[in-house]
Amino acid sequence: MQETARRITALRGHVFQFRGDPFCDDPARMLTDWPDGLIICENGIITEIGQATALLKSLPDDAVVFDHSGKFILPGFVDCHAHYPQTEVIASYGAQLIEWLNKYTFPAEAKFCDPDYARHAADVYLQQNFANGITSASVYCTIHPESVDAIFEQASRYNMRIAAGKVMMDRNAPDNLRDTAKTGYDQSKALLEKWHGQGRTTYSITPRFAPTSTPEQLEATGALWKEHPEVLLQTHTSENRQELEWVGDLFPEHPDYVGVYEHFGLLGKGCVLGHGIYLNDREKALLHETGTSVAHCPTSNTFIGSGLFDVRGAHFSHQPFRVGLATDVGGGSSFSMLTTMRTAYEIAQLQGYSLHPVQAYYLATVGSAKTLYQEDRIGNIKVGMEADFAVIDPLSTGLIRHRMAYTTGVIEQLFVQMILGDDRAIAATYVDGEQVYLQSGTRTALEFTS
């Protein structure tokens, strides 16, 4: 049997590592950094981290060194809730959730029966991710199997760690966007068997949300997850007050929105519920007890006017639950995870809580990885983890350069990036140890010679 060729790459720059959970301990002490650090990767896995001057001497002659001296090297951002087919309707005017779905989203999603169209849309989506330092995502497709094939095919070109699934909807949607309880189950199962575990792909069973699935479809969804507990499950909950009333009308026999999913066996480790703004105490307790996660989508929640997620309550109540950060695209207004962190900070401020910058970056990396139960693989820079990185230019604009001259420490410098930065701050992005994005004018890889 032919052995896999050894592929060694290294990144030099100001390296950051999370040493613990900043929601459980002093945030200022939860970062380790190497101002002149080096990350060594072999075949897409981190093998060493430390001071560059010491580690450079140990590199073999054929290692490729990417020199980002003076720039911040962070774990690649993890977007735990995104709708890639909605990229073309980002920045659509004047509607809240239900109207927004009918006016903008459903017409856009209807186009994904065309494989070529879906492939193009998937490529546009992934390139926007890479330009914003996002290296992993949990993605909603459409009801069309072609949309699932497209995103997995395109992501596999980069060996990107991605979760995705066919949306299941058998009611309260246009005729051309409805499946049935049987076809939703059958198509999802076939796609799961085709894609789950191929390279770095993960299948996620994806009923859109309770109002667009009959009890029969939700029952079939629960049966499929029970048959394949190794995969993920994603859906929505408690995003909008009108939505809550609608769920109450459709499912009067259940105590609350999360209770619908509870009844059909759709809660547990590996389930990510989008939004979760209007959770009651019983629902929060259920999330805690079952290990169910919530994707916080701050730019979407403000842009569509849904409400303010309580990030403090999610972490500091007597029954906390896992929370990650998400762009939502296209209900959200930006692919930038820096912008998403800024909006999360602003939402917390409106509720009397100042989200610490280390907590914000944690949500965008480790926190999102934890929602997917993949924190042992992605979301941090540690030996043994997968080599996905976002490189931030800390002086990307004139205003940021001016502001950085007056900072007093590295945590304040990170805060400046998340408040004032955007895609211009992303100097480079690495997936599986390979460069997938390089901003124009940024230095390229250097062949290392001793």
Coordinates of C-alpha atoms in Angstrom, one line a residue:
M1 CA 0.0 0.0 0.0
Q2 CA 1.3 3.4 -1.0
E3 CA 2.0 5.7 2.0
T4 CA 0.5 9.2 2.0
A5 CA 3.1 11.8 1.2
R6 CA 4.1 13.9 4.2
R7 CA 2.9 17.5 3.9
I8 CA 4.4 19.9 6.4
T9 CA 3.4 23.6 6.6
A10 CA 4.0 26.2 9.2
L11 CA 2.5 29.6 10.0
R12 CA 4.5 32.4 11.7
G13 CA 2.8 35.3 13.4
H14 CA 1.2 36.4 16.7
V15 CA -0.5 33.1 17.7
F16 CA -3.5 32.9 20.0
Q17 CA -4.8 29.9 21.9
F18 CA -7.7 29.5 24.2
R19 CA -6.6 27.8 27.5
G20 CA -10.0 27.6 29.1
D21 CA -13.6 28.8 29.0
P22 CA -13.9 32.5 29.6
F23 CA -17.5 32.1 30.7
C24 CA -16.3 29.9 33.6
D25 CA -13.0 31.6 34.6
D26 CA -11.4 35.1 34.4
P27 CA -11.6 35.9 30.6
A28 CA -8.3 37.8 30.7
R29 CA -6.5 34.7 31.8
M30 CA -8.1 32.3 29.2
L31 CA -5.8 33.3 26.4
T32 CA -2.2 32.1 25.7
D33 CA -0.3 34.0 23.0
W34 CA 3.0 33.9 21.3
P35 CA 3.9 37.3 19.8
D36 CA 6.4 35.7 17.5
G37 CA 4.9 32.2 17.3
L38 CA 5.0 29.3 15.0
I39 CA 2.4 26.7 14.3
I40 CA 3.7 23.5 12.6
C41 CA 1.2 21.3 10.8
E42 CA 1.6 17.9 9.2
N43 CA -1.0 16.6 6.8
G44 CA -3.6 19.1 8.1
I45 CA -3.0 18.4 11.8
I46 CA -1.2 20.7 14.3
T47 CA 1.9 19.1 15.6
E48 CA 3.8 21.9 17.4
I49 CA 3.2 25.4 18.7
G50 CA 5.8 27.7 20.3
Q51 CA 8.3 30.4 19.8
A52 CA 9.2 30.8 16.1
T53 CA 13.0 31.3 16.7
A54 CA 13.2 27.9 18.4
L55 CA 10.9 25.9 16.2
L56 CA 12.1 27.2 12.8
K57 CA 15.4 25.3 13.4
S58 CA 13.6 22.0 13.6
L59 CA 11.7 22.3 10.3
P60 CA 12.7 20.0 7.4
D61 CA 13.9 21.5 4.2
D62 CA 10.7 20.8 2.3
A63 CA 8.4 22.6 4.8
V64 CA 6.5 25.5 3.5
V65 CA 6.4 28.5 5.9
F66 CA 3.7 31.2 5.6
D67 CA 5.2 34.3 7.2
H68 CA 2.5 36.5 8.8
S69 CA 4.8 38.2 11.3
G70 CA 3.1 41.1 13.0
K71 CA -0.4 39.7 12.3
F72 CA -2.7 37.8 14.5
I73 CA -3.2 34.1 13.9
L74 CA -6.5 32.8 15.4
P75 CA -8.4 29.6 15.1
G76 CA -10.5 29.6 12.0
F77 CA -14.0 31.0 12.8
V78 CA -16.8 28.4 13.0
D79 CA -20.2 29.5 11.8
C80 CA -22.7 27.2 13.5
H81 CA -25.8 28.3 11.6
A82 CA -26.0 29.6 8.0
H83 CA -28.3 29.3 4.9
Y84 CA -26.0 29.2 1.9
P85 CA -28.9 29.4 -0.6
Q86 CA -29.9 32.8 0.8
T87 CA -26.7 34.5 -0.2
E88 CA -28.4 36.2 -3.1
V89 CA -31.1 37.7 -0.8
I90 CA -28.8 39.1 1.8
A91 CA -29.6 42.8 2.4
S92 CA -33.3 42.5 1.4
Y93 CA -35.4 45.4 2.6
G94 CA -38.3 45.8 4.9
A95 CA -39.6 42.5 6.2
Q96 CA -39.7 40.5 9.4
L97 CA -39.4 36.7 9.6
I98 CA -42.5 35.2 8.1
E99 CA -42.9 37.8 5.4
W100 CA -39.2 37.7 4.7
L101 CA -39.3 34.0 4.1
N102 CA -42.2 34.3 1.7
K103 CA -41.1 37.4 -0.1
Y104 CA -37.4 36.7 -0.5
T105 CA -36.2 33.3 0.8
F106 CA -38.5 30.9 -0.8
P107 CA -38.2 32.3 -4.3
A108 CA -34.5 32.2 -4.1
E109 CA -34.4 28.6 -2.8
A110 CA -36.7 27.4 -5.6
K111 CA -33.8 27.8 -8.0
F112 CA -31.7 25.1 -6.4
C113 CA -33.3 22.3 -8.3
D114 CA -30.7 23.2 -11.0
P115 CA -27.3 21.5 -10.1
D116 CA -25.2 24.1 -12.0
Y117 CA -26.9 26.9 -10.3
A118 CA -26.5 25.2 -6.9
R119 CA -22.8 24.6 -7.5
H120 CA -22.2 28.2 -8.5
A121 CA -24.1 29.4 -5.4
A122 CA -22.1 27.0 -3.1
D123 CA -18.8 28.3 -4.5
V124 CA -19.8 32.0 -4.0
Y125 CA -20.8 31.1 -0.4
L126 CA -17.6 29.3 0.4
Q127 CA -15.4 32.1 -1.1
Q128 CA -17.2 34.6 1.1
N129 CA -16.5 32.4 4.1
F130 CA -12.8 32.2 3.3
A131 CA -12.6 35.9 2.7
N132 CA -14.0 36.4 6.2
G133 CA -11.8 33.8 8.0
I134 CA -14.6 31.3 8.4
T135 CA -13.2 27.8 8.0
S136 CA -16.1 25.6 9.2
A137 CA -19.8 26.0 9.1
S138 CA -23.1 24.2 9.7
V139 CA -25.2 24.9 6.7
Y140 CA -28.9 24.7 5.6
C141 CA -29.4 23.7 2.0
T142 CA -32.9 23.6 0.3
I143 CA -35.3 20.7 -0.1
H144 CA -33.4 19.7 -3.3
P145 CA -30.8 17.0 -3.0
E146 CA -28.8 18.8 -5.7
S147 CA -28.3 21.6 -3.2
V148 CA -26.7 19.2 -0.7
D149 CA -24.5 17.6 -3.3
A150 CA -23.3 21.0 -4.4
I151 CA -22.2 22.3 -1.0
F152 CA -20.4 19.1 -0.1
E153 CA -18.8 18.8 -3.5
Q154 CA -17.4 22.3 -3.3
A155 CA -16.3 22.1 0.3
S156 CA -14.6 18.8 -0.4
R157 CA -12.3 20.6 -2.9
Y158 CA -10.7 22.3 0.1
N159 CA -11.1 19.4 2.5
M160 CA -13.2 21.8 4.6
R161 CA -14.9 20.6 7.8
I162 CA -18.5 21.3 7.1
A163 CA -21.9 20.1 8.3
A164 CA -24.9 20.4 6.0
G165 CA -28.3 18.8 5.2
K166 CA -31.4 18.9 3.0
V167 CA -34.1 21.1 4.3
M168 CA -37.3 19.1 5.1
M169 CA -40.7 20.9 4.6
D170 CA -44.0 19.3 3.9
R171 CA -46.4 22.1 4.6
N172 CA -46.7 25.9 4.9
A173 CA -44.3 26.5 2.0
P174 CA -44.8 26.9 -1.8
D175 CA -45.7 23.8 -3.8
N176 CA -42.2 23.7 -5.4
L177 CA -40.5 23.7 -2.0
R178 CA -42.4 21.0 -0.3
D179 CA -41.4 17.3 0.1
T180 CA -43.4 14.7 2.0
A181 CA -42.8 12.9 5.3
K182 CA -41.6 9.9 3.2
T183 CA -39.5 11.7 0.6
G184 CA -38.0 13.9 3.2
Y185 CA -36.9 10.9 5.2
D186 CA -35.8 8.9 2.1
Q187 CA -33.8 11.7 0.5
S188 CA -32.2 12.7 3.8
K189 CA -31.2 9.1 4.5
A190 CA -29.7 8.7 1.0
L191 CA -27.7 11.9 1.3
L192 CA -26.6 11.0 4.8
E193 CA -25.3 7.6 3.6
K194 CA -23.6 9.3 0.6
W195 CA -21.8 12.1 2.4
H196 CA -21.5 11.6 6.1
G197 CA -17.9 11.0 7.1
Q198 CA -16.5 11.5 3.6
G199 CA -13.3 13.5 4.3
R200 CA -14.3 16.2 6.7
T201 CA -18.0 16.3 5.9
T202 CA -20.8 15.8 8.5
Y203 CA -24.4 15.3 7.7
S204 CA -27.0 17.3 9.6
I205 CA -30.6 16.3 9.5
T206 CA -32.4 19.5 8.7
P207 CA -36.2 20.0 9.3
R208 CA -36.5 23.8 8.6
F209 CA -38.6 24.6 11.6
A210 CA -41.7 23.2 13.3
P211 CA -44.3 25.2 11.3
T212 CA -43.1 23.8 8.0
S213 CA -43.3 20.2 9.0
T214 CA -46.3 18.1 9.8
P215 CA -46.3 15.9 12.9
E216 CA -45.7 13.0 10.5
Q217 CA -42.6 14.5 9.1
L218 CA -41.2 15.4 12.5
E219 CA -41.9 11.8 13.6
A220 CA -40.0 10.5 10.6
T221 CA -37.2 13.0 11.3
G222 CA -36.9 11.7 14.9
A223 CA -36.8 8.1 13.6
L224 CA -34.0 9.0 11.2
W225 CA -31.9 10.6 13.9
K226 CA -32.5 7.6 16.2
E227 CA -31.2 5.3 13.4
H228 CA -28.2 7.5 12.8
P229 CA -27.2 9.2 16.1
E230 CA -23.7 9.8 14.8
V231 CA -25.0 12.7 12.6
L232 CA -26.1 16.2 13.6
L233 CA -29.5 17.8 13.6
Q234 CA -30.3 21.4 13.0
T235 CA -33.5 23.5 13.1
H236 CA -34.9 26.8 14.4
T237 CA -36.7 27.8 17.5
S238 CA -38.2 30.9 19.2
E239 CA -36.8 33.5 16.8
N240 CA -39.9 35.7 16.4
R241 CA -43.0 36.4 18.5
Q242 CA -45.3 35.9 15.5
E243 CA -43.6 32.5 14.9
L244 CA -44.2 31.5 18.6
E245 CA -47.9 32.2 18.2
W246 CA -48.0 30.2 15.0
V247 CA -46.3 27.2 16.6
G248 CA -48.9 27.4 19.5
D249 CA -51.7 27.3 16.9
L250 CA -50.2 24.4 15.0
F251 CA -49.2 22.3 18.0
P252 CA -51.6 23.2 20.8
E253 CA -51.0 19.9 22.5
H254 CA -47.4 20.7 23.4
P255 CA -46.4 23.0 26.2
D256 CA -44.0 25.2 24.2
Y257 CA -41.9 25.5 21.1
V258 CA -39.0 23.4 22.3
G259 CA -41.6 21.0 23.6
V260 CA -42.5 20.1 20.0
Y261 CA -39.0 19.0 19.3
E262 CA -38.9 17.2 22.7
H263 CA -42.0 15.2 21.8
F264 CA -40.5 14.0 18.5
G265 CA -37.1 13.1 19.8
L266 CA -35.3 16.0 18.2
L267 CA -33.3 17.3 21.2
G268 CA -29.9 16.1 22.4
K269 CA -26.2 16.3 21.8
G270 CA -25.6 17.3 18.3
C271 CA -28.8 19.3 17.9
V272 CA -28.3 23.0 17.1
L273 CA -31.4 25.2 17.5
G274 CA -31.1 28.5 15.6
H275 CA -31.8 31.8 17.5
G276 CA -33.6 30.7 20.8
I277 CA -34.5 34.3 21.7
Y278 CA -37.8 33.7 23.5
L279 CA -37.0 30.6 25.6
N280 CA -39.0 30.0 28.8
D281 CA -37.5 28.4 31.9
R282 CA -38.8 25.0 31.1
E283 CA -37.2 25.1 27.6
K284 CA -33.9 26.4 29.0
A285 CA -33.8 23.5 31.5
L286 CA -34.5 21.1 28.6
L287 CA -31.6 22.4 26.6
H288 CA -29.3 22.0 29.7
E289 CA -30.5 18.5 30.5
T290 CA -30.3 17.2 26.9
G291 CA -27.1 18.9 25.8
T292 CA -28.9 20.7 23.0
S293 CA -27.1 23.8 21.6
V294 CA -28.2 27.2 20.5
A295 CA -26.8 29.3 17.6
H296 CA -26.7 33.0 18.5
C297 CA -27.4 35.0 15.2
P298 CA -27.0 38.6 16.3
T299 CA -26.9 40.4 12.9
S300 CA -30.0 38.4 11.8
N301 CA -31.9 39.1 15.0
T302 CA -31.4 42.8 14.7
F303 CA -31.7 43.1 10.9
I304 CA -35.0 41.2 10.7
G305 CA -36.1 42.7 14.0
S306 CA -36.6 39.4 15.8
G307 CA -35.3 40.3 19.3
L308 CA -32.3 40.2 21.6
F309 CA -30.7 36.9 22.7
D310 CA -29.6 36.7 26.3
V311 CA -26.0 35.5 26.1
R312 CA -25.4 36.2 29.7
G313 CA -28.4 34.1 30.9
A314 CA -27.4 31.3 28.6
H315 CA -24.0 31.0 30.3
F316 CA -24.6 32.1 33.9
S317 CA -27.9 30.7 34.9
H318 CA -28.0 27.6 37.1
Q319 CA -28.8 25.6 34.0
P320 CA -26.4 26.9 31.3
F321 CA -26.4 25.5 27.7
R322 CA -24.0 25.5 24.8
V323 CA -24.0 28.6 22.6
G324 CA -22.1 29.4 19.4
L325 CA -22.0 32.4 17.1
A326 CA -23.5 32.4 13.6
T327 CA -24.0 34.7 10.6
D328 CA -27.3 33.1 9.5
V329 CA -26.9 34.5 5.9
G330 CA -29.0 35.8 4.4
G331 CA -31.2 36.9 7.3
G332 CA -28.0 38.2 8.7
S333 CA -26.3 41.3 7.2
S334 CA -22.7 40.2 7.0
F335 CA -20.4 37.3 6.4
S336 CA -17.9 38.9 8.7
M337 CA -17.5 37.1 12.0
L338 CA -15.9 40.3 13.4
T339 CA -19.0 42.2 12.6
T340 CA -21.1 39.4 14.1
M341 CA -19.1 39.6 17.3
R342 CA -19.6 43.4 17.4
T343 CA -23.3 43.0 17.1
A344 CA -23.3 40.3 19.8
Y345 CA -21.5 42.8 22.0
E346 CA -24.1 45.5 21.2
I347 CA -27.0 43.2 21.9
A348 CA -25.4 42.3 25.3
Q349 CA -24.9 46.0 26.1
L350 CA -28.6 46.6 25.5
Q351 CA -29.3 44.1 28.2
G352 CA -26.8 45.5 30.7
Y353 CA -24.0 43.0 30.1
S354 CA -20.6 43.9 28.6
L355 CA -19.5 40.8 26.6
H356 CA -15.8 40.5 27.2
P357 CA -13.7 40.3 23.9
V358 CA -12.2 37.0 24.9
Q359 CA -15.7 35.7 25.4
A360 CA -16.8 37.0 22.0
Y361 CA -13.9 35.3 20.1
Y362 CA -14.5 32.2 22.1
L363 CA -18.1 32.1 20.9
A364 CA -16.9 32.5 17.3
T365 CA -14.5 29.6 17.6
V366 CA -14.6 27.1 20.5
G367 CA -18.2 28.0 21.4
S368 CA -19.4 27.3 17.9
A369 CA -17.3 24.1 17.7
K370 CA -18.9 23.0 21.0
T371 CA -22.4 23.5 19.6
L372 CA -21.5 20.9 16.9
Y373 CA -19.7 18.7 19.5
Q374 CA -16.5 19.0 17.4
E375 CA -14.4 21.0 19.9
D376 CA -11.9 18.2 19.9
R377 CA -11.2 18.9 16.2
I378 CA -11.8 22.6 15.4
G379 CA -12.1 26.0 17.1
N380 CA -8.8 26.2 18.8
I381 CA -5.1 26.1 18.1
K382 CA -3.8 23.1 20.0
V383 CA -1.5 20.1 19.2
G384 CA -3.6 17.3 17.6
M385 CA -6.3 19.6 16.3
E386 CA -7.1 20.3 12.7
A387 CA -5.1 23.1 11.0
D388 CA -7.7 25.8 10.3
F389 CA -6.7 29.4 10.9
A390 CA -7.8 33.0 10.3
V391 CA -5.0 35.6 10.0
I392 CA -6.0 39.1 11.0
D393 CA -4.1 42.2 10.0
P394 CA -4.4 44.4 13.1
L395 CA -3.8 47.6 11.1
S396 CA -6.2 47.0 8.2
T397 CA -7.7 50.5 7.9
G398 CA -6.6 54.0 8.7
L399 CA -9.0 54.3 11.7
I400 CA -7.9 51.0 13.1
R401 CA -4.2 52.0 12.8
H402 CA -5.0 55.3 14.6
R403 CA -6.9 53.5 17.4
M404 CA -4.3 50.7 17.8
A405 CA -1.7 53.4 18.6
Y406 CA -3.5 54.0 21.9
T407 CA -4.2 50.5 23.0
T408 CA -2.6 49.2 26.2
G409 CA -2.6 45.4 25.7
V410 CA -3.4 42.6 23.4
I411 CA -7.0 42.1 24.7
E412 CA -7.8 45.7 23.9
Q413 CA -6.3 45.2 20.5
L414 CA -8.5 42.2 19.9
F415 CA -11.5 44.2 21.0
V416 CA -10.6 47.0 18.5
Q417 CA -10.6 44.4 15.7
M418 CA -14.1 43.1 16.5
I419 CA -15.6 46.6 16.8
L420 CA -13.9 48.3 13.9
G421 CA -12.8 45.4 11.7
D422 CA -14.5 43.6 8.8
D423 CA -13.4 41.5 5.8
R424 CA -10.6 44.0 5.1
A425 CA -8.9 42.7 8.3
I426 CA -8.7 39.1 7.1
A427 CA -5.2 38.8 5.7
A428 CA -5.4 35.1 4.9
T429 CA -7.4 32.0 5.7
Y430 CA -6.1 28.4 6.0
V431 CA -8.1 25.2 5.8
D432 CA -6.5 21.8 6.4
G433 CA -3.1 23.5 6.7
E434 CA -3.4 25.0 3.2
Q435 CA -4.0 28.6 2.2
V436 CA -7.4 29.1 0.7
Y437 CA -7.5 32.9 0.8
L438 CA -4.9 35.6 0.6
Q439 CA -5.9 39.2 0.6
S440 CA -4.3 41.2 -2.3
G441 CA -1.0 42.7 -1.2
T442 CA -0.4 40.2 1.6
R443 CA 2.8 38.3 1.7
T444 CA 2.7 34.8 0.4
A445 CA 4.3 31.5 1.5
L446 CA 8.0 31.4 1.8
E447 CA 10.0 28.2 1.1
F448 CA 12.0 27.7 4.3
T449 CA 15.7 27.3 4.0
S450 CA 17.9 26.8 7.0

